[in-house]
């Protein structure tokens, strides 16, 4: 049993620290300590991310196979921890200027991140559900964190109601899987499928589980909560929604399908193909008419999750690797974009309309250039890294015999490029009588510039070899398949 707890040291540290920081806030000065609590939470996640990436050992499945500490889980945890820490720090200035910062906010982010870490390490349907609900319950609260805003309250309520629906679908699917296999453990389920095949009842259970996970990753047609929650939530919360939870949901999707249903690829592949195509085209077309940057990024996330699922639909090791590679690049791009959105103000008030970007290139040329690079990368234009992320998922699909899916993805990518390029057009070719103010600290500027630089130079051999992203994703994919 001691070995079991050793495998979950990062999670135990996160849980203990969240409780300790909550007590500090509740009994040690309340909101007067919010800055200390925030920096402690962000620092803890950054340190744990470094430790997991460099020295954390992998081990055998713990807690009777319910908790997995392999290379796949470690890769996902590093992405989750670093993106959560970055978003926590980036959003601090925005929340302070709006007088929205409370000491509970970083504690809730810690608890949500803990749930994500449990999700990607789950080896059992029960541990999966516990991690998923821990993440979701914290996110329901932060979505409605601005108690004085009707839109924020509405966003939290919508997310809660629809999240409860998805949890019900997950539990019903899990009960069917348990009823037809006699186990909730992924390894045992995989063994039964290999020896006995997939029954009709088990197929129904798998469909319900896939529907619930598609909701968590905001893939069409289970995307209905995303635009309203992105727009109504405080912008730092929207930025958080767009990064770490996407990694956790995508990795969990891969964990369930590869770990428990790896020998039933043809049964779930058609589900993912449909969800992927629907997400790519919905995200590409619905975003065209958006005027609000946050809603545009919501539809952008739906589209990008569709592209990520192209790799997962391949059902191969290369497909899993391309999924992880795509998620890593997607997170970096979104950190840069939302760091910029958080800095957008005029006369001391935040602005999120695309029209507010008019003439930015003349008053803030460096920021405009960085945002343009990020938009080109989100659109998937070569030679930026966003292009290679899409290329890898399309290649994995073609190699798995899903060439029509890759072709559909390429068409959707061309359509979606319109609204990204439109933002660049507004910045460089439109006139604005009242220039936009850029209010960001050093950390925010570093995030915007660093993300743009990573997208522009990440494909260079000496840079990519230094980062080691390809090797890390390959090792993670092999651990998932093994």
CSV table of C-alpha atoms in Angstrom, one decimal, residues 106-477:
chain,number,residue,atom,x,y,z
A,106,UNK,CA,-6.7,29.9,-6.7
A,107,UNK,CA,-7.9,27.2,-4.3
A,108,UNK,CA,-10.6,26.2,-6.7
A,109,UNK,CA,-8.1,26.2,-9.6
A,110,UNK,CA,-5.9,23.9,-7.5
A,111,UNK,CA,-8.8,21.5,-6.9
A,112,UNK,CA,-9.8,21.5,-10.5
A,113,UNK,CA,-6.2,20.8,-11.5
A,114,UNK,CA,-6.1,17.9,-9.0
A,115,UNK,CA,-9.2,16.5,-10.6
A,116,UNK,CA,-7.6,16.7,-14.0
A,117,UNK,CA,-4.5,14.9,-12.7
A,118,UNK,CA,-6.7,12.1,-11.4
A,119,UNK,CA,-8.5,11.9,-14.7
A,120,UNK,CA,-5.4,11.3,-16.8
A,121,UNK,CA,-4.2,8.7,-14.3
A,122,UNK,CA,-7.4,6.8,-14.0
A,123,UNK,CA,-7.4,3.1,-14.8
A,124,UNK,CA,-10.9,2.4,-13.7
A,125,UNK,CA,-14.3,3.9,-14.4
A,126,UNK,CA,-14.8,4.7,-10.8
A,127,UNK,CA,-11.6,6.7,-10.4
A,128,UNK,CA,-12.4,8.3,-13.7
A,129,UNK,CA,-15.7,9.5,-12.4
A,130,UNK,CA,-14.2,10.8,-9.1
A,131,UNK,CA,-11.5,12.8,-10.9
A,132,UNK,CA,-14.0,14.1,-13.5
A,133,UNK,CA,-16.5,15.3,-10.8
A,134,UNK,CA,-13.7,16.9,-8.7
A,135,UNK,CA,-12.7,18.9,-11.7
A,136,UNK,CA,-16.3,19.8,-12.7
A,137,UNK,CA,-17.5,20.9,-9.3
A,138,UNK,CA,-14.7,23.4,-9.0
A,139,UNK,CA,-15.3,24.6,-12.6
A,140,UNK,CA,-19.0,25.1,-12.0
A,141,UNK,CA,-18.1,27.6,-9.2
A,142,UNK,CA,-15.4,29.5,-11.1
A,143,UNK,CA,-17.6,29.9,-14.1
A,144,UNK,CA,-20.0,31.9,-12.0
A,145,UNK,CA,-17.3,33.5,-9.9
A,146,UNK,CA,-18.4,37.1,-10.7
A,147,UNK,CA,-21.5,37.0,-8.4
A,148,UNK,CA,-22.5,40.6,-9.5
A,149,UNK,CA,-22.8,39.6,-13.2
A,150,UNK,CA,-26.0,38.1,-14.5
A,151,UNK,CA,-24.1,36.6,-17.5
A,152,UNK,CA,-21.5,35.0,-15.3
A,153,UNK,CA,-24.3,33.5,-13.1
A,154,UNK,CA,-26.1,32.3,-16.2
A,155,UNK,CA,-22.9,30.7,-17.5
A,156,UNK,CA,-22.3,28.8,-14.3
A,157,UNK,CA,-25.9,27.6,-14.2
A,158,UNK,CA,-25.8,26.4,-17.8
A,159,UNK,CA,-22.5,24.6,-17.3
A,160,UNK,CA,-23.8,23.0,-14.1
A,161,UNK,CA,-27.1,21.7,-15.6
A,162,UNK,CA,-25.5,20.4,-18.8
A,163,UNK,CA,-22.6,19.0,-16.8
A,164,UNK,CA,-25.0,17.1,-14.7
A,165,UNK,CA,-26.6,15.7,-17.8
A,166,UNK,CA,-23.2,14.5,-19.1
A,167,UNK,CA,-22.4,13.0,-15.7
A,168,UNK,CA,-25.6,11.0,-15.9
A,169,UNK,CA,-24.7,9.8,-19.4
A,170,UNK,CA,-21.3,8.7,-18.1
A,171,UNK,CA,-22.7,6.9,-15.1
A,172,UNK,CA,-25.4,5.1,-17.2
A,173,UNK,CA,-22.7,4.1,-19.8
A,174,UNK,CA,-20.4,2.9,-17.0
A,175,UNK,CA,-23.2,0.8,-15.5
A,176,UNK,CA,-23.9,-0.9,-18.8
A,177,UNK,CA,-20.2,-1.6,-19.2
A,178,UNK,CA,-20.0,-3.0,-15.7
A,179,UNK,CA,-23.1,-5.1,-16.3
A,180,UNK,CA,-21.8,-6.7,-19.5
A,181,UNK,CA,-18.2,-7.2,-18.3
A,182,UNK,CA,-18.4,-7.6,-14.6
A,183,UNK,CA,-15.6,-5.0,-14.0
A,184,UNK,CA,-14.9,-1.3,-14.1
A,185,UNK,CA,-11.1,-1.8,-14.5
A,186,UNK,CA,-9.9,-0.9,-18.0
A,187,UNK,CA,-7.4,-3.8,-18.1
A,188,UNK,CA,-10.0,-6.4,-17.2
A,189,UNK,CA,-12.5,-4.9,-19.6
A,190,UNK,CA,-9.9,-5.0,-22.4
A,191,UNK,CA,-9.2,-8.6,-21.6
A,192,UNK,CA,-12.9,-9.6,-21.8
A,193,UNK,CA,-13.3,-7.7,-25.1
A,194,UNK,CA,-10.3,-9.5,-26.5
A,195,UNK,CA,-11.6,-12.9,-25.6
A,196,UNK,CA,-15.4,-12.5,-26.0
A,197,UNK,CA,-15.8,-9.6,-28.4
A,198,UNK,CA,-18.1,-6.6,-28.0
A,199,UNK,CA,-21.8,-7.3,-27.2
A,200,UNK,CA,-24.7,-5.1,-28.1
A,201,UNK,CA,-25.1,-3.9,-24.5
A,202,UNK,CA,-21.4,-3.1,-24.2
A,203,UNK,CA,-21.6,-1.1,-27.4
A,204,UNK,CA,-24.5,1.0,-25.9
A,205,UNK,CA,-22.4,1.6,-22.8
A,206,UNK,CA,-19.5,2.7,-24.9
A,207,UNK,CA,-21.7,5.1,-26.9
A,208,UNK,CA,-22.9,6.7,-23.7
A,209,UNK,CA,-19.4,7.1,-22.3
A,210,UNK,CA,-18.2,8.6,-25.5
A,211,UNK,CA,-21.1,11.1,-25.5
A,212,UNK,CA,-20.2,12.2,-22.0
A,213,UNK,CA,-16.5,12.6,-22.8
A,214,UNK,CA,-17.4,14.5,-26.0
A,215,UNK,CA,-19.3,16.9,-23.8
A,216,UNK,CA,-16.2,17.4,-21.5
A,217,UNK,CA,-14.0,18.1,-24.5
A,218,UNK,CA,-16.7,20.4,-26.0
A,219,UNK,CA,-17.0,18.4,-29.2
A,220,UNK,CA,-20.1,18.7,-31.4
A,221,UNK,CA,-22.9,17.9,-31.1
A,222,UNK,CA,-22.3,18.2,-27.3
A,223,UNK,CA,-20.8,21.6,-27.6
A,224,UNK,CA,-23.9,23.6,-26.6
A,225,UNK,CA,-22.5,24.9,-23.4
A,226,UNK,CA,-19.2,26.2,-24.8
A,227,UNK,CA,-20.0,29.6,-26.4
A,228,UNK,CA,-22.3,30.9,-23.6
A,229,UNK,CA,-19.9,29.8,-20.9
A,230,UNK,CA,-16.9,31.2,-22.6
A,231,UNK,CA,-18.6,34.6,-23.1
A,232,UNK,CA,-20.3,34.8,-19.8
A,233,UNK,CA,-17.5,33.7,-17.5
A,234,UNK,CA,-14.8,36.1,-16.3
A,235,UNK,CA,-12.1,36.2,-19.0
A,236,UNK,CA,-9.4,34.6,-16.8
A,237,UNK,CA,-11.9,31.7,-16.2
A,238,UNK,CA,-12.5,31.5,-20.0
A,239,UNK,CA,-8.8,31.3,-20.5
A,240,UNK,CA,-8.5,28.5,-18.0
A,241,UNK,CA,-11.4,26.6,-19.7
A,242,UNK,CA,-9.6,26.8,-23.0
A,243,UNK,CA,-6.3,25.2,-21.9
A,244,UNK,CA,-5.9,22.7,-19.1
A,245,UNK,CA,-9.4,21.1,-19.1
A,246,UNK,CA,-9.0,20.4,-22.8
A,247,UNK,CA,-5.8,18.5,-22.2
A,248,UNK,CA,-7.4,16.5,-19.4
A,249,UNK,CA,-10.5,15.7,-21.4
A,250,UNK,CA,-8.5,14.7,-24.5
A,251,UNK,CA,-6.1,12.6,-22.6
A,252,UNK,CA,-9.0,10.9,-20.7
A,253,UNK,CA,-10.7,10.1,-24.0
A,254,UNK,CA,-7.6,8.4,-25.2
A,255,UNK,CA,-7.1,6.6,-21.9
A,256,UNK,CA,-10.6,5.1,-22.0
A,257,UNK,CA,-10.6,4.1,-25.6
A,258,UNK,CA,-7.1,2.8,-25.9
A,259,UNK,CA,-6.9,1.4,-22.4
A,260,UNK,CA,-10.3,-0.3,-22.1
A,261,UNK,CA,-11.5,-0.7,-25.6
A,262,UNK,CA,-8.3,-0.9,-27.7
A,263,UNK,CA,-9.5,-4.1,-29.3
A,264,UNK,CA,-12.8,-2.6,-30.3
A,265,UNK,CA,-11.4,0.2,-32.5
A,266,UNK,CA,-14.0,-0.4,-35.2
A,267,UNK,CA,-16.8,0.0,-32.7
A,268,UNK,CA,-15.8,3.4,-31.4
A,269,UNK,CA,-13.9,4.7,-34.5
A,270,UNK,CA,-17.1,5.5,-36.4
A,271,UNK,CA,-18.3,7.6,-33.3
A,272,UNK,CA,-15.1,9.6,-33.3
A,273,UNK,CA,-15.2,10.1,-37.0
A,274,UNK,CA,-18.7,11.6,-36.8
A,275,UNK,CA,-17.9,13.7,-33.7
A,276,UNK,CA,-14.6,14.9,-35.3
A,277,UNK,CA,-16.2,16.0,-38.6
A,278,UNK,CA,-19.1,17.7,-36.9
A,279,UNK,CA,-16.8,19.6,-34.6
A,280,UNK,CA,-14.4,20.7,-37.3
A,281,UNK,CA,-17.1,22.1,-39.6
A,282,UNK,CA,-19.2,23.6,-36.8
A,283,UNK,CA,-16.2,25.4,-35.4
A,284,UNK,CA,-15.1,26.6,-38.8
A,285,UNK,CA,-18.5,27.8,-40.0
A,286,UNK,CA,-20.2,29.1,-36.8
A,287,UNK,CA,-17.2,31.2,-35.9
A,288,UNK,CA,-17.3,33.2,-39.1
A,289,UNK,CA,-20.1,35.5,-37.9
A,290,UNK,CA,-18.9,36.1,-34.4
A,291,UNK,CA,-18.0,39.6,-33.3
A,292,UNK,CA,-17.0,38.8,-29.8
A,293,UNK,CA,-13.4,37.4,-29.3
A,294,UNK,CA,-14.4,35.1,-26.5
A,295,UNK,CA,-17.3,33.5,-28.4
A,296,UNK,CA,-15.0,33.2,-31.5
A,297,UNK,CA,-12.4,31.4,-29.3
A,298,UNK,CA,-15.2,29.1,-28.1
A,299,UNK,CA,-16.0,28.0,-31.6
A,300,UNK,CA,-12.3,27.8,-32.3
A,301,UNK,CA,-11.9,25.4,-29.4
A,302,UNK,CA,-14.7,23.3,-30.8
A,303,UNK,CA,-13.0,23.1,-34.2
A,304,UNK,CA,-9.6,22.4,-32.7
A,305,UNK,CA,-10.9,19.6,-30.6
A,306,UNK,CA,-12.4,18.1,-33.8
A,307,UNK,CA,-8.9,18.2,-35.3
A,308,UNK,CA,-7.4,16.6,-32.2
A,309,UNK,CA,-10.0,13.8,-32.4
A,310,UNK,CA,-8.9,13.0,-36.0
A,311,UNK,CA,-5.7,11.6,-34.5
A,312,UNK,CA,-7.6,9.7,-31.8
A,313,UNK,CA,-10.0,8.2,-34.4
A,314,UNK,CA,-7.0,6.6,-36.1
A,315,UNK,CA,-6.8,4.1,-33.2
A,316,UNK,CA,-3.1,3.6,-33.6
A,317,UNK,CA,0.1,4.6,-31.7
A,318,UNK,CA,0.8,7.3,-34.2
A,319,UNK,CA,-2.8,8.6,-33.7
A,320,UNK,CA,-2.3,8.8,-30.0
A,321,UNK,CA,1.0,10.6,-30.5
A,322,UNK,CA,-0.5,13.1,-32.9
A,323,UNK,CA,-3.3,13.8,-30.4
A,324,UNK,CA,-0.8,14.6,-27.6
A,325,UNK,CA,1.3,16.7,-29.9
A,326,UNK,CA,-1.8,18.6,-31.1
A,327,UNK,CA,-3.0,19.3,-27.5
A,328,UNK,CA,0.4,20.6,-26.5
A,329,UNK,CA,0.6,23.0,-29.4
A,330,UNK,CA,-3.0,24.0,-28.9
A,331,UNK,CA,-2.4,24.9,-25.2
A,332,UNK,CA,0.6,27.1,-26.1
A,333,UNK,CA,-1.3,29.0,-28.8
A,334,UNK,CA,-4.3,29.6,-26.4
A,335,UNK,CA,-2.0,30.8,-23.6
A,336,UNK,CA,-0.6,33.4,-25.9
A,337,UNK,CA,-4.0,34.5,-27.3
A,338,UNK,CA,-5.7,34.7,-24.0
A,339,UNK,CA,-2.8,36.5,-22.4
A,340,UNK,CA,-3.4,39.2,-25.1
A,341,UNK,CA,-7.2,39.2,-24.6
A,342,UNK,CA,-6.7,39.8,-20.9
A,343,UNK,CA,-4.6,42.8,-21.7
A,344,UNK,CA,-7.2,44.5,-23.9
A,345,UNK,CA,-8.7,47.6,-22.3
A,346,UNK,CA,-10.1,51.0,-23.3
A,347,UNK,CA,-10.6,53.8,-20.7
A,348,UNK,CA,-10.0,51.3,-17.9
A,349,UNK,CA,-12.7,48.9,-19.1
A,350,UNK,CA,-12.1,45.5,-20.7
A,351,UNK,CA,-13.1,45.1,-24.3
A,352,UNK,CA,-13.4,41.8,-26.2
A,353,UNK,CA,-14.9,42.8,-29.6
A,354,UNK,CA,-12.9,42.1,-32.7
A,355,UNK,CA,-13.6,45.6,-34.0
A,356,UNK,CA,-11.7,47.0,-31.0
A,357,UNK,CA,-8.5,45.6,-32.5
A,358,UNK,CA,-8.7,48.0,-35.4
A,359,UNK,CA,-5.5,49.9,-36.0
A,360,UNK,CA,-3.6,48.0,-33.3
A,361,UNK,CA,-0.6,47.5,-35.7
A,362,UNK,CA,0.0,51.2,-35.7
A,363,UNK,CA,0.0,51.8,-32.0
A,364,UNK,CA,1.2,48.5,-30.7
A,365,UNK,CA,3.2,46.9,-33.6
A,366,UNK,CA,5.0,44.3,-31.4
A,367,UNK,CA,1.7,43.0,-29.9
A,368,UNK,CA,0.0,43.0,-33.3
A,369,UNK,CA,2.8,41.0,-34.8
A,370,UNK,CA,2.7,38.4,-32.0
A,371,UNK,CA,-1.1,38.1,-32.3
A,372,UNK,CA,-0.8,37.7,-36.1
A,373,UNK,CA,1.7,34.9,-35.7
A,374,UNK,CA,-0.6,33.1,-33.2
A,375,UNK,CA,-3.6,33.6,-35.5
A,376,UNK,CA,-1.7,32.2,-38.5
A,377,UNK,CA,-0.7,29.2,-36.4
A,378,UNK,CA,-4.2,28.6,-35.2
A,379,UNK,CA,-5.3,28.7,-38.9
A,380,UNK,CA,-2.6,26.1,-39.6
A,381,UNK,CA,-0.5,28.0,-42.1
A,382,UNK,CA,3.0,26.8,-42.8
A,383,UNK,CA,5.7,27.0,-41.6
A,384,UNK,CA,4.2,27.7,-38.2
A,385,UNK,CA,3.9,24.9,-35.7
A,386,UNK,CA,0.1,24.9,-35.9
A,387,UNK,CA,0.5,23.6,-39.4
A,388,UNK,CA,2.6,20.6,-38.3
A,389,UNK,CA,0.1,19.8,-35.5
A,390,UNK,CA,-2.6,19.4,-38.1
A,391,UNK,CA,-0.3,17.6,-40.5
A,392,UNK,CA,0.5,14.9,-37.9
A,393,UNK,CA,-3.2,14.2,-37.1
A,394,UNK,CA,-4.1,14.1,-40.8
A,395,UNK,CA,-1.1,11.8,-41.5
A,396,UNK,CA,-2.1,9.4,-38.7
A,397,UNK,CA,-5.7,9.3,-40.1
A,398,UNK,CA,-4.4,8.6,-43.7
A,399,UNK,CA,-2.1,5.8,-42.5
A,400,UNK,CA,-5.0,4.3,-40.6
A,401,UNK,CA,-7.2,4.2,-43.8
A,402,UNK,CA,-9.2,7.3,-42.9
A,403,UNK,CA,-8.2,9.5,-45.9
A,404,UNK,CA,-11.7,10.9,-46.3
A,405,UNK,CA,-11.6,12.2,-42.7
A,406,UNK,CA,-8.2,13.8,-43.3
A,407,UNK,CA,-9.6,15.5,-46.4
A,408,UNK,CA,-12.6,16.7,-44.5
A,409,UNK,CA,-10.2,18.2,-41.9
A,410,UNK,CA,-8.3,20.0,-44.6
A,411,UNK,CA,-11.4,21.5,-46.0
A,412,UNK,CA,-12.6,22.6,-42.6
A,413,UNK,CA,-9.2,24.1,-41.9
A,414,UNK,CA,-9.4,26.2,-45.1
A,415,UNK,CA,-12.8,27.5,-44.1
A,416,UNK,CA,-11.8,28.2,-40.5
A,417,UNK,CA,-8.7,30.2,-41.7
A,418,UNK,CA,-11.1,33.0,-42.7
A,419,UNK,CA,-11.9,34.2,-39.3
A,420,UNK,CA,-8.3,34.0,-38.0
A,421,UNK,CA,-7.1,36.0,-41.0
A,422,UNK,CA,-9.9,38.4,-40.5
A,423,UNK,CA,-8.5,39.4,-37.1
A,424,UNK,CA,-5.2,40.1,-38.7
A,425,UNK,CA,-6.9,42.2,-41.4
A,426,UNK,CA,-8.7,44.2,-38.7
A,427,UNK,CA,-5.4,44.9,-36.8
A,428,UNK,CA,-3.4,46.0,-39.9
A,429,UNK,CA,-5.9,47.4,-42.4
A,430,UNK,CA,-8.8,48.9,-40.3
A,431,UNK,CA,-8.7,52.4,-38.7
A,432,UNK,CA,-9.7,53.1,-35.1
A,433,UNK,CA,-10.4,56.6,-33.8
A,434,UNK,CA,-9.8,55.5,-30.2
A,435,UNK,CA,-6.8,53.2,-29.9
A,436,UNK,CA,-6.8,50.1,-27.8
A,437,UNK,CA,-4.9,50.2,-24.5
A,438,UNK,CA,-2.7,47.2,-23.8
A,439,UNK,CA,-2.5,46.7,-20.0
A,440,UNK,CA,-0.3,43.7,-19.2
A,441,UNK,CA,2.5,43.0,-16.8
A,442,UNK,CA,5.8,41.5,-17.6
A,443,UNK,CA,4.5,37.9,-17.3
A,444,UNK,CA,1.6,38.6,-19.7
A,445,UNK,CA,4.0,40.1,-22.3
A,446,UNK,CA,6.3,37.2,-22.0
A,447,UNK,CA,3.4,34.7,-22.5
A,448,UNK,CA,2.2,36.5,-25.7
A,449,UNK,CA,5.7,36.9,-27.1
A,450,UNK,CA,6.9,33.5,-26.0
A,451,UNK,CA,3.9,31.7,-27.5
A,452,UNK,CA,4.3,33.6,-30.8
A,453,UNK,CA,8.0,32.8,-30.9
A,454,UNK,CA,7.4,29.1,-30.1
A,455,UNK,CA,4.9,28.9,-33.0
A,456,UNK,CA,7.3,30.7,-35.4
A,457,UNK,CA,10.5,28.8,-34.5
A,458,UNK,CA,9.3,25.5,-33.0
A,459,UNK,CA,9.6,23.7,-36.3
A,460,UNK,CA,13.4,24.4,-36.5
A,461,UNK,CA,15.4,21.3,-35.9
A,462,UNK,CA,17.6,22.7,-33.1
A,463,UNK,CA,14.6,24.1,-31.3
A,464,UNK,CA,12.4,21.0,-31.6
A,465,UNK,CA,15.3,18.8,-30.5
A,466,UNK,CA,15.8,21.0,-27.5
A,467,UNK,CA,12.2,20.9,-26.5
A,468,UNK,CA,11.9,17.1,-27.1
A,469,UNK,CA,8.2,17.3,-27.8
A,470,UNK,CA,8.2,14.6,-30.5
A,471,UNK,CA,10.1,12.1,-28.3
A,472,UNK,CA,8.0,12.9,-25.3
A,473,UNK,CA,4.7,12.3,-27.1
A,474,UNK,CA,6.0,9.1,-28.7
A,475,UNK,CA,7.0,7.7,-25.2
A,476,UNK,CA,3.6,8.7,-23.9
A,477,UNK,CA,1.7,7.1,-26.8
